[in-house]
Coordinates of C-alpha atoms and ligand atoms in Angstrom, one line a residue:
M1 CA 0.0 0.0 0.0
N2 CA 1.5 3.3 -1.1
T3 CA 0.9 6.6 0.7
I4 CA 1.3 10.1 -0.8
H5 CA 1.3 13.3 1.1
I6 CA 0.5 16.3 -1.0
D7 CA -0.7 19.9 -0.7
V8 CA -3.4 19.8 -3.4
A9 CA -5.1 16.7 -5.0
V10 CA -7.1 17.4 -8.1
I11 CA -9.7 14.7 -9.2
G12 CA -10.2 14.8 -12.9
A13 CA -7.7 15.8 -15.7
G14 CA -10.3 17.6 -17.8
T15 CA -10.3 21.3 -18.6
A16 CA -11.2 22.3 -15.1
G17 CA -8.9 19.8 -13.4
L18 CA -5.8 20.7 -15.5
A19 CA -6.4 24.4 -14.9
A20 CA -6.7 23.7 -11.2
Y21 CA -3.5 21.6 -11.1
R22 CA -1.6 24.3 -13.0
A23 CA -2.9 27.1 -10.7
A24 CA -2.0 25.2 -7.6
K25 CA 1.5 24.5 -8.9
A26 CA 1.9 28.2 -10.0
A27 CA 1.0 29.1 -6.4
G28 CA 4.0 27.1 -5.3
K29 CA 2.2 24.0 -3.9
S30 CA 2.8 20.4 -4.5
A31 CA -0.1 18.9 -6.5
V32 CA -1.3 15.7 -8.2
V33 CA -4.0 15.3 -10.8
I34 CA -5.9 12.0 -10.7
E35 CA -7.6 10.7 -13.8
S36 CA -9.7 7.5 -14.2
G37 CA -10.4 7.7 -18.0
P38 CA -8.4 8.6 -21.1
Y39 CA -6.5 11.9 -21.2
G40 CA -7.7 14.5 -23.7
T41 CA -10.7 16.2 -22.0
T42 CA -14.4 15.8 -22.8
C43 CA -14.3 19.0 -24.9
A44 CA -11.7 17.7 -27.3
R45 CA -12.6 14.0 -27.3
V46 CA -16.4 13.8 -27.3
G47 CA -17.7 17.4 -26.8
C48 CA -17.1 20.8 -28.4
M49 CA -14.6 19.9 -31.0
P50 CA -16.0 16.7 -32.7
S51 CA -19.5 18.1 -32.6
K52 CA -18.3 21.2 -34.5
L53 CA -16.5 19.0 -37.0
L54 CA -19.6 17.0 -37.7
I55 CA -21.6 20.3 -38.0
A56 CA -19.0 21.7 -40.4
A57 CA -19.5 18.7 -42.8
A58 CA -23.3 19.1 -42.5
E59 CA -23.0 22.8 -43.3
A60 CA -21.0 22.0 -46.4
A61 CA -23.7 19.5 -47.6
H62 CA -26.5 22.0 -46.8
E63 CA -24.8 24.9 -48.6
L64 CA -24.3 22.7 -51.7
R65 CA -28.0 21.9 -51.8
H66 CA -29.0 25.6 -51.5
T67 CA -27.1 27.3 -54.2
A68 CA -29.9 27.6 -56.8
P69 CA -31.5 30.8 -55.5
F70 CA -28.2 32.5 -56.3
G71 CA -28.3 31.2 -59.9
V72 CA -25.5 28.8 -59.1
H73 CA -26.4 25.3 -60.0
V74 CA -24.7 22.1 -58.9
D75 CA -25.4 19.6 -61.6
G76 CA -25.7 15.9 -60.6
D77 CA -26.2 14.3 -57.3
I78 CA -24.6 15.4 -54.1
R79 CA -22.8 12.4 -52.7
I80 CA -22.1 12.2 -49.0
D81 CA -19.6 9.6 -48.1
G82 CA -20.3 8.7 -44.5
R83 CA -16.9 7.0 -44.1
E84 CA -15.0 10.1 -45.3
V85 CA -17.2 12.4 -43.2
M86 CA -16.5 10.4 -40.0
D87 CA -12.8 9.9 -41.0
R88 CA -12.3 13.7 -41.1
V89 CA -14.2 14.2 -37.8
K90 CA -12.1 11.6 -36.1
R91 CA -8.8 12.7 -37.7
E92 CA -9.2 16.4 -36.8
R93 CA -10.6 15.4 -33.4
D94 CA -7.5 13.3 -32.7
R95 CA -5.4 16.3 -33.6
F96 CA -7.1 18.5 -31.0
V97 CA -6.9 15.6 -28.4
G98 CA -3.2 15.3 -29.3
F99 CA -2.5 18.9 -28.2
V100 CA -4.2 18.2 -24.8
V101 CA -2.4 14.9 -24.3
R102 CA 0.9 16.5 -25.1
G103 CA 0.2 19.1 -22.4
V104 CA -0.5 16.2 -19.9
E105 CA 2.7 14.4 -21.0
N106 CA 4.6 17.5 -19.9
I107 CA 3.3 17.2 -16.4
P108 CA 5.9 15.3 -14.3
A109 CA 5.1 11.6 -13.8
E110 CA 5.0 12.0 -10.0
D111 CA 2.2 14.5 -10.3
K112 CA -0.1 12.1 -12.2
L113 CA -2.1 9.3 -10.8
V114 CA -4.2 7.0 -12.9
G115 CA -7.4 5.5 -11.4
Q116 CA -10.7 6.2 -9.8
A117 CA -10.5 8.5 -6.8
R118 CA -12.8 8.0 -3.8
F119 CA -12.9 10.1 -0.6
A120 CA -12.1 8.2 2.6
D121 CA -12.6 11.4 4.5
N122 CA -12.5 15.2 3.6
T123 CA -8.8 15.1 2.7
T124 CA -7.9 11.5 2.2
L125 CA -8.4 9.9 -1.2
Q126 CA -8.1 6.3 -2.2
V127 CA -6.9 5.7 -5.8
G128 CA -6.5 1.9 -6.3
D129 CA -4.0 0.8 -3.7
I130 CA -2.6 4.4 -3.3
T131 CA -3.8 6.5 -0.3
V132 CA -3.5 10.2 -1.0
H133 CA -3.3 12.5 2.1
A134 CA -4.0 15.9 0.6
S135 CA -4.3 19.2 2.6
R136 CA -6.8 20.3 0.0
V137 CA -8.9 18.6 -2.7
V138 CA -10.4 19.9 -6.0
I139 CA -13.2 17.9 -7.4
A140 CA -13.2 18.4 -11.2
T141 CA -14.9 15.2 -12.3
G142 CA -17.0 16.6 -15.1
S143 CA -20.5 15.3 -16.1
S144 CA -22.0 12.4 -17.9
P145 CA -25.2 11.9 -19.9
S146 CA -28.2 11.2 -17.8
I147 CA -30.3 8.5 -19.4
P148 CA -33.9 7.9 -18.3
E149 CA -34.5 4.2 -17.3
P150 CA -37.1 3.4 -19.9
F151 CA -34.5 4.0 -22.7
K152 CA -32.5 1.0 -21.5
V153 CA -35.0 -1.2 -23.4
F154 CA -33.0 -0.3 -26.6
G155 CA -29.9 -2.1 -25.3
D156 CA -26.9 -1.4 -27.5
R157 CA -29.1 0.6 -30.0
L158 CA -29.1 3.3 -27.3
I159 CA -26.2 5.7 -27.8
I160 CA -24.8 8.9 -26.3
N161 CA -22.8 11.7 -27.9
D162 CA -19.5 9.8 -27.3
D163 CA -20.7 6.9 -29.5
V164 CA -21.5 9.2 -32.4
F165 CA -17.9 10.2 -32.6
A166 CA -16.8 6.6 -32.7
W167 CA -18.8 5.8 -35.8
D168 CA -16.9 4.7 -38.9
T169 CA -19.7 5.7 -41.1
L170 CA -23.2 7.3 -40.9
P171 CA -26.2 5.2 -40.0
R172 CA -29.5 5.5 -41.9
R173 CA -32.0 6.3 -39.2
V174 CA -31.6 7.9 -35.8
A175 CA -34.1 9.0 -33.2
V176 CA -32.9 11.8 -31.1
F177 CA -34.4 12.3 -27.6
G178 CA -33.8 15.8 -26.2
P179 CA -33.8 18.9 -28.4
G180 CA -31.4 20.7 -26.0
V181 CA -28.0 22.0 -27.1
I182 CA -26.4 18.6 -27.8
G183 CA -29.5 17.0 -29.4
L184 CA -30.1 20.0 -31.7
E185 CA -26.5 20.3 -32.8
L186 CA -26.0 16.6 -33.5
G187 CA -29.6 15.9 -34.8
Q188 CA -29.6 18.7 -37.3
A189 CA -26.1 17.8 -38.5
L190 CA -27.0 14.2 -39.0
S191 CA -30.2 15.2 -40.8
R192 CA -28.2 17.5 -43.2
L193 CA -25.8 14.6 -43.8
G194 CA -28.7 12.5 -45.1
V195 CA -29.6 10.6 -42.0
H196 CA -33.3 10.1 -41.4
V197 CA -33.8 12.0 -38.1
R198 CA -36.8 12.2 -35.7
M199 CA -36.3 14.5 -32.8
F200 CA -38.4 14.1 -29.7
G201 CA -38.6 16.4 -26.6
H202 CA -40.8 17.0 -23.7
G203 CA -42.0 20.2 -22.0
N204 CA -41.8 22.1 -25.3
S205 CA -38.2 23.3 -24.7
V206 CA -36.0 24.0 -27.6
G207 CA -32.3 24.5 -26.9
P208 CA -31.6 26.5 -23.8
L209 CA -34.2 29.2 -24.8
S210 CA -36.4 30.7 -22.1
D211 CA -38.1 33.5 -24.1
P212 CA -41.3 32.0 -25.5
A213 CA -41.4 34.1 -28.7
I214 CA -37.8 33.1 -29.6
R215 CA -38.4 29.5 -28.7
D216 CA -41.5 29.4 -30.9
Y217 CA -39.5 30.9 -33.8
A218 CA -36.6 28.5 -33.4
K219 CA -39.0 25.6 -33.2
A220 CA -40.7 26.5 -36.5
A221 CA -37.3 27.1 -38.1
F222 CA -36.1 23.6 -37.2
Q223 CA -39.4 22.0 -38.0
S224 CA -39.2 23.4 -41.5
E225 CA -36.0 21.3 -41.9
F226 CA -36.5 18.0 -39.9
Y227 CA -39.0 16.3 -37.8
L228 CA -39.0 17.9 -34.3
D229 CA -41.7 17.4 -31.7
P230 CA -40.6 19.3 -28.6
H231 CA -43.6 17.8 -26.6
A232 CA -43.7 14.3 -28.0
K233 CA -46.2 11.7 -27.1
I234 CA -44.3 8.4 -27.2
E235 CA -46.6 5.4 -26.9
H236 CA -44.2 2.5 -27.0
M237 CA -40.4 1.8 -27.2
A238 CA -39.0 -1.6 -28.0
R239 CA -36.0 -3.4 -29.4
D240 CA -36.5 -5.7 -32.3
G241 CA -33.4 -7.5 -33.7
D242 CA -30.9 -4.8 -34.5
E243 CA -33.5 -2.1 -34.6
A244 CA -35.1 0.3 -32.1
V245 CA -38.9 0.5 -32.6
I246 CA -40.7 3.6 -31.5
T247 CA -44.5 4.2 -31.6
Y248 CA -45.5 7.8 -31.3
V249 CA -48.3 10.3 -32.0
N250 CA -46.9 12.5 -34.8
L251 CA -47.5 16.2 -35.2
A252 CA -50.5 15.5 -37.4
G253 CA -52.1 13.5 -34.6
E254 CA -51.5 10.1 -36.2
T255 CA -50.1 7.1 -34.4
V256 CA -47.0 5.9 -36.3
T257 CA -44.4 3.2 -35.7
E258 CA -40.9 3.7 -36.9
R259 CA -37.7 1.7 -36.8
F260 CA -34.3 3.2 -36.2
D261 CA -30.7 2.1 -36.2
Y262 CA -29.9 4.1 -33.1
V263 CA -31.6 6.1 -30.4
L264 CA -29.4 9.0 -29.3
A265 CA -30.2 10.0 -25.7
A266 CA -29.4 13.7 -25.4
T267 CA -31.6 14.0 -22.3
G268 CA -29.3 16.1 -20.2
R269 CA -26.1 15.6 -18.2
R270 CA -25.5 15.2 -14.5
P271 CA -22.4 15.9 -12.4
N272 CA -20.0 12.9 -11.9
V273 CA -20.2 12.7 -8.1
A274 CA -22.0 9.4 -7.5
N275 CA -18.9 7.2 -7.1
L276 CA -16.7 9.7 -5.3
G277 CA -17.4 8.4 -1.8
L278 CA -18.8 11.8 -0.8
E279 CA -20.8 10.1 1.9
N280 CA -17.4 9.5 3.7
T281 CA -16.8 13.3 3.9
G282 CA -18.4 15.8 6.2
L283 CA -19.6 17.8 3.2
E284 CA -23.2 19.0 3.0
L285 CA -24.7 17.6 -0.2
D286 CA -27.6 19.0 -2.2
A287 CA -30.5 17.0 -3.6
R288 CA -28.4 15.8 -6.6
G289 CA -25.6 14.6 -4.2
V290 CA -23.3 17.6 -5.2
P291 CA -21.5 19.3 -2.3
V292 CA -23.0 22.6 -1.4
F293 CA -20.4 25.2 -2.5
D294 CA -19.9 29.0 -2.9
A295 CA -20.3 29.9 -6.6
T296 CA -17.7 32.6 -6.4
T297 CA -14.9 30.8 -4.5
L298 CA -16.0 27.3 -5.4
Q299 CA -15.3 26.2 -1.8
C300 CA -17.5 23.5 -0.3
G301 CA -18.7 25.0 2.9
K302 CA -15.7 26.0 5.0
S303 CA -13.8 22.8 4.1
P304 CA -10.6 22.5 2.1
V305 CA -12.6 20.9 -0.7
F306 CA -13.4 22.9 -3.9
I307 CA -15.5 21.9 -6.9
A308 CA -15.1 23.2 -10.5
G309 CA -16.3 22.7 -14.0
D310 CA -19.3 20.5 -15.1
A311 CA -19.0 18.7 -11.7
N312 CA -20.7 21.7 -10.0
N313 CA -23.2 22.2 -12.9
I314 CA -23.4 26.1 -12.6
L315 CA -22.6 26.7 -16.3
P316 CA -21.4 23.5 -18.1
L317 CA -19.3 25.2 -20.7
L318 CA -15.7 25.0 -21.7
H319 CA -14.6 28.5 -20.8
E320 CA -16.4 28.4 -17.5
A321 CA -14.7 25.1 -16.7
A322 CA -11.3 26.7 -17.4
D323 CA -12.0 29.8 -15.3
E324 CA -13.4 27.8 -12.4
G325 CA -10.5 25.3 -12.5
K326 CA -8.1 28.3 -12.1
T327 CA -10.2 29.8 -9.2
A328 CA -10.5 26.4 -7.5
G329 CA -6.8 25.7 -7.9
E330 CA -5.7 29.1 -6.6
N331 CA -8.1 29.0 -3.6
A332 CA -7.1 25.4 -2.8
A333 CA -3.4 26.5 -2.8
N334 CA -4.2 29.6 -0.6
Y335 CA -6.7 27.9 1.7
P336 CA -8.0 29.1 4.1
N337 CA -7.5 32.5 2.4
V338 CA -10.0 32.0 -0.4
K339 CA -11.3 34.8 -2.6
P340 CA -13.9 35.1 -5.4
G341 CA -12.5 34.2 -8.8
L342 CA -13.3 35.8 -12.2
R343 CA -16.9 35.4 -13.3
R344 CA -17.5 36.6 -16.8
A345 CA -20.8 37.7 -18.3
P346 CA -22.8 34.7 -19.2
I347 CA -22.7 33.6 -22.8
G348 CA -24.0 30.5 -24.5
V349 CA -24.1 29.5 -28.2
V350 CA -25.8 26.6 -29.9
F351 CA -24.2 25.8 -33.2
S352 CA -27.4 25.0 -35.0
D353 CA -28.6 26.7 -38.1
P354 CA -30.0 29.3 -37.4
Q355 CA -27.7 29.5 -34.4
I356 CA -29.1 30.2 -31.0
A357 CA -27.5 32.4 -28.5
M358 CA -28.1 33.8 -25.0
V359 CA -26.1 36.4 -23.1
G360 CA -26.5 38.1 -19.7
K361 CA -29.7 37.5 -17.9
R362 CA -32.2 35.0 -19.3
F363 CA -35.7 36.1 -20.1
A364 CA -36.9 33.6 -17.5
D365 CA -34.8 35.3 -14.8
L366 CA -36.1 38.8 -15.4
K367 CA -38.9 40.3 -13.2
P368 CA -41.9 41.2 -15.3
G369 CA -42.5 44.9 -15.4
T370 CA -38.9 45.9 -14.7
F371 CA -37.5 45.7 -18.2
V372 CA -38.3 46.5 -21.9
T373 CA -37.7 44.2 -24.8
G374 CA -36.3 45.4 -28.1
E375 CA -37.0 43.2 -31.1
V376 CA -35.6 42.6 -34.5
S377 CA -36.5 40.0 -37.2
F378 CA -33.7 38.9 -39.4
E379 CA -36.0 38.1 -42.2
D380 CA -35.7 41.5 -43.8
Q381 CA -32.3 42.3 -42.4
G382 CA -30.1 43.5 -45.3
R383 CA -26.9 41.5 -44.9
S384 CA -28.8 38.4 -43.8
R385 CA -31.0 38.6 -47.0
V386 CA -27.9 39.1 -49.2
M387 CA -26.5 35.8 -47.9
L388 CA -29.9 34.1 -47.8
K389 CA -29.4 33.6 -44.1
N390 CA -32.4 35.7 -43.2
R391 CA -34.0 33.5 -40.6
G392 CA -34.1 34.7 -37.0
L393 CA -35.6 36.7 -34.3
M394 CA -33.8 38.6 -31.5
H395 CA -34.9 40.0 -28.2
V396 CA -32.7 42.4 -26.2
Y397 CA -33.7 43.3 -22.6
A398 CA -33.0 46.6 -20.9
D399 CA -33.7 47.8 -17.4
S400 CA -36.7 50.1 -17.5
E401 CA -35.3 52.4 -14.8
T402 CA -31.6 52.8 -15.8
G403 CA -31.6 51.8 -19.5
R404 CA -28.9 49.3 -18.7
F405 CA -28.5 46.4 -21.1
L406 CA -29.4 43.2 -19.2
G407 CA -29.2 40.4 -21.8
A408 CA -30.6 38.9 -24.9
E409 CA -32.0 35.7 -26.4
W410 CA -32.2 35.0 -30.1
T411 CA -31.8 32.7 -33.0
G412 CA -30.3 34.0 -36.2
P413 CA -27.3 34.3 -38.4
R414 CA -23.8 34.9 -37.1
A415 CA -25.1 34.6 -33.5
E416 CA -21.8 33.2 -32.3
N417 CA -20.1 36.6 -33.2
I418 CA -22.9 39.0 -32.1
A419 CA -23.0 37.1 -28.8
H420 CA -19.5 38.3 -28.0
T421 CA -20.3 41.9 -28.7
L422 CA -23.3 41.6 -26.4
A423 CA -21.6 39.6 -23.6
W424 CA -18.8 42.2 -23.5
S425 CA -21.5 45.0 -23.3
V426 CA -23.1 43.2 -20.3
Q427 CA -19.7 42.8 -18.6
Q428 CA -19.0 46.5 -19.2
G429 CA -22.3 47.4 -17.7
L430 CA -23.3 49.4 -20.8
S431 CA -26.7 51.1 -21.3
V432 CA -28.6 50.7 -24.5
A433 CA -27.8 54.4 -25.3
Q434 CA -24.1 53.7 -24.9
M435 CA -24.3 50.7 -27.1
L436 CA -26.0 52.7 -29.8
E437 CA -23.1 55.2 -29.7
M438 CA -20.8 52.4 -30.9
P439 CA -19.9 52.0 -34.6
F440 CA -22.0 49.7 -36.8
Y441 CA -20.5 49.0 -40.3
H442 CA -22.7 48.6 -43.4
P443 CA -23.9 46.1 -44.5
V444 CA -23.4 43.7 -41.6
V445 CA -25.7 41.4 -39.6
E446 CA -24.9 43.6 -36.6
E447 CA -27.2 46.3 -38.1
G448 CA -30.0 43.9 -37.1
L449 CA -28.8 44.1 -33.5
R450 CA -28.8 48.0 -33.8
T451 CA -32.5 47.8 -34.9
A452 CA -33.3 45.7 -31.8
L453 CA -31.4 48.2 -29.6
R454 CA -33.2 51.2 -31.2
D455 CA -36.5 49.4 -30.5
A456 CA -35.5 49.0 -26.9
A457 CA -34.4 52.7 -26.7
A458 CA -37.7 53.8 -28.1
K459 CA -39.6 51.8 -25.5
L460 CA -37.3 53.1 -22.7
A461 CA -38.2 56.7 -23.9
A462 CA -41.9 56.1 -24.1
Ligands
FAD1 C1 -21.4 17.0 -27.3 C2 -20.9 18.1 -26.5 C3 -20.7 19.4 -27.1 C4 -20.2 20.4 -26.3 N1 -20.0 21.6 -27.0 C5 -19.6 22.7 -26.3 C6 -19.4 23.9 -26.9 O1 -19.5 24.0 -28.1 N2 -18.9 24.9 -26.2 C7 -18.7 24.8 -24.8 O2 -18.3 25.8 -24.2 N3 -18.9 23.6 -24.2 C8 -19.4 22.6 -24.9 N4 -19.6 21.4 -24.2 C9 -19.3 21.3 -22.8 C10 -17.9 21.2 -22.4 O3 -17.3 20.1 -23.1 C11 -17.7 20.9 -20.9 O4 -18.3 22.0 -20.2 C12 -16.3 20.8 -20.4 O5 -15.6 19.9 -21.2 C13 -16.3 20.4 -18.9 O6 -14.9 20.3 -18.5 P1 -14.6 19.6 -17.1 O7 -13.2 19.8 -16.8 O8 -15.6 20.0 -16.1 O9 -15.0 18.0 -17.3 P2 -14.2 16.9 -18.2 O10 -13.4 17.5 -19.3 O11 -15.3 15.9 -18.5 O12 -13.2 16.3 -17.2 C14 -13.6 15.5 -16.1 C15 -12.6 14.4 -15.9 O13 -12.7 13.8 -14.7 C16 -12.5 12.4 -14.8 N5 -13.1 11.7 -13.6 C17 -14.4 11.6 -13.3 N6 -14.6 11.0 -12.1 C18 -13.3 10.7 -11.7 C19 -12.8 10.0 -10.5 N7 -13.6 9.6 -9.5 N8 -11.5 9.8 -10.4 C20 -10.6 10.3 -11.3 N9 -11.1 10.9 -12.5 C21 -12.4 11.1 -12.6 C22 -13.1 12.0 -16.1 O14 -12.6 10.8 -16.6 C23 -12.8 13.2 -17.0 O15 -11.6 13.0 -17.7 C24 -20.0 20.3 -24.9 C25 -20.2 19.1 -24.3 C26 -20.6 18.0 -25.1 C27 -20.8 16.7 -24.4

């Protein structure tokens, strides 16, 4: 039995864990990073990067099919070679993973432990036959897909996002459950790559949107392209041979039975805390079994334990995991002198088409009667029409009293870029009037944003 004494033990070598390890070392402490799975991070291996690679292939196919309105004709059939598509996805993915793995290889061997970490008490971890006595611990164990029990009937026909990126070629028919961020991105991409896709949700939600008008617009935009029922009535689910069989009431009210090669469960993710042995610690746990923590310092109670990244489920996004990892690592190193870390303005993007974005406060978090909503439709927006990307609706929210810009929800072209302009404005605490003093080039999609801001300004003045 080996025993290690260390200042900071980090559980998980993902984005948050690696940032925490580096921050603890930079603060002059001894540290180890413990990993139970393959190195390379969720983002690079099975998350942000392979999903964007699949979407890029889908966009290429979609653009080719939609050249005719420009007077540009692609003669003959468009051929999508599933093997080549998946080969590029995996090749480029491996390249991104390689960068991360090389970074991990540069970490001294004595600072890395391989195995599943479990708490024996607040500051003692068991990793296989190694006992780690750490003065402080950072939990950075990420999250995993949460799969409702009834889906297990599909056996190995049931897949999660990780499985998609392991495909050697594209299947023919996929049922996607969950039109959230992951379901929408992957489902639309597969549909554009010629896969027969049926997307089912419940509770009418579409992506992360909370503004009903934007949600309805997005729903209609996606429904014009592939089958999406955000409030599906599923009557029966079964496995028959190599097929998943689903009986559902379709949008026309008919009961239909369809067969699929795979059922993709994109039904949400939950923090990886179940097998951590948290019951052996003195930490207070919430209803999901996650330690109760301070969202600014990431400290769990007054303990020397910190929690960062998807494991704490505040904002399960890559840049948040990196920021939180740094905060947790610094605070672990300086414990008990902890301080709030950097929290940037909220920003979220769905790489669907049209894209979806949210910045600042969500519509659902605003108190009715305290704000005005500026609106723009991208359907007649100049630059968007020029590019034939004129699908979208944007709402910007401003404080009725101060005119301060609070946030926005929208679906539309180039949302990934506009989202940054808006998130920076939220973080700078700008008012709508100040934002309208900024330059807007012509002709650009941002002129649509200006129209929404002008609408908000008029309502503030009324
Ligand atoms: C399909 C998909 C698309 C995404 N797209 C985007 C996007 O476009 N933009 C964006 O910002 N975010 C995106 N995300 C989210 C982003 O990938 C995550 O927010 C981020 O990777 C979380 O990093 P993390 O360090 O918290 O977790 P991870 O990178 O998952 O690291 C956690 C690590 O902990 C290890 N571990 C778990 N338990 C233990 C244990 N007991 N002992 C030892 N090791 C353990 C795991 O093996 C894992 O390596 C996407 C996610 C998915 C799934």
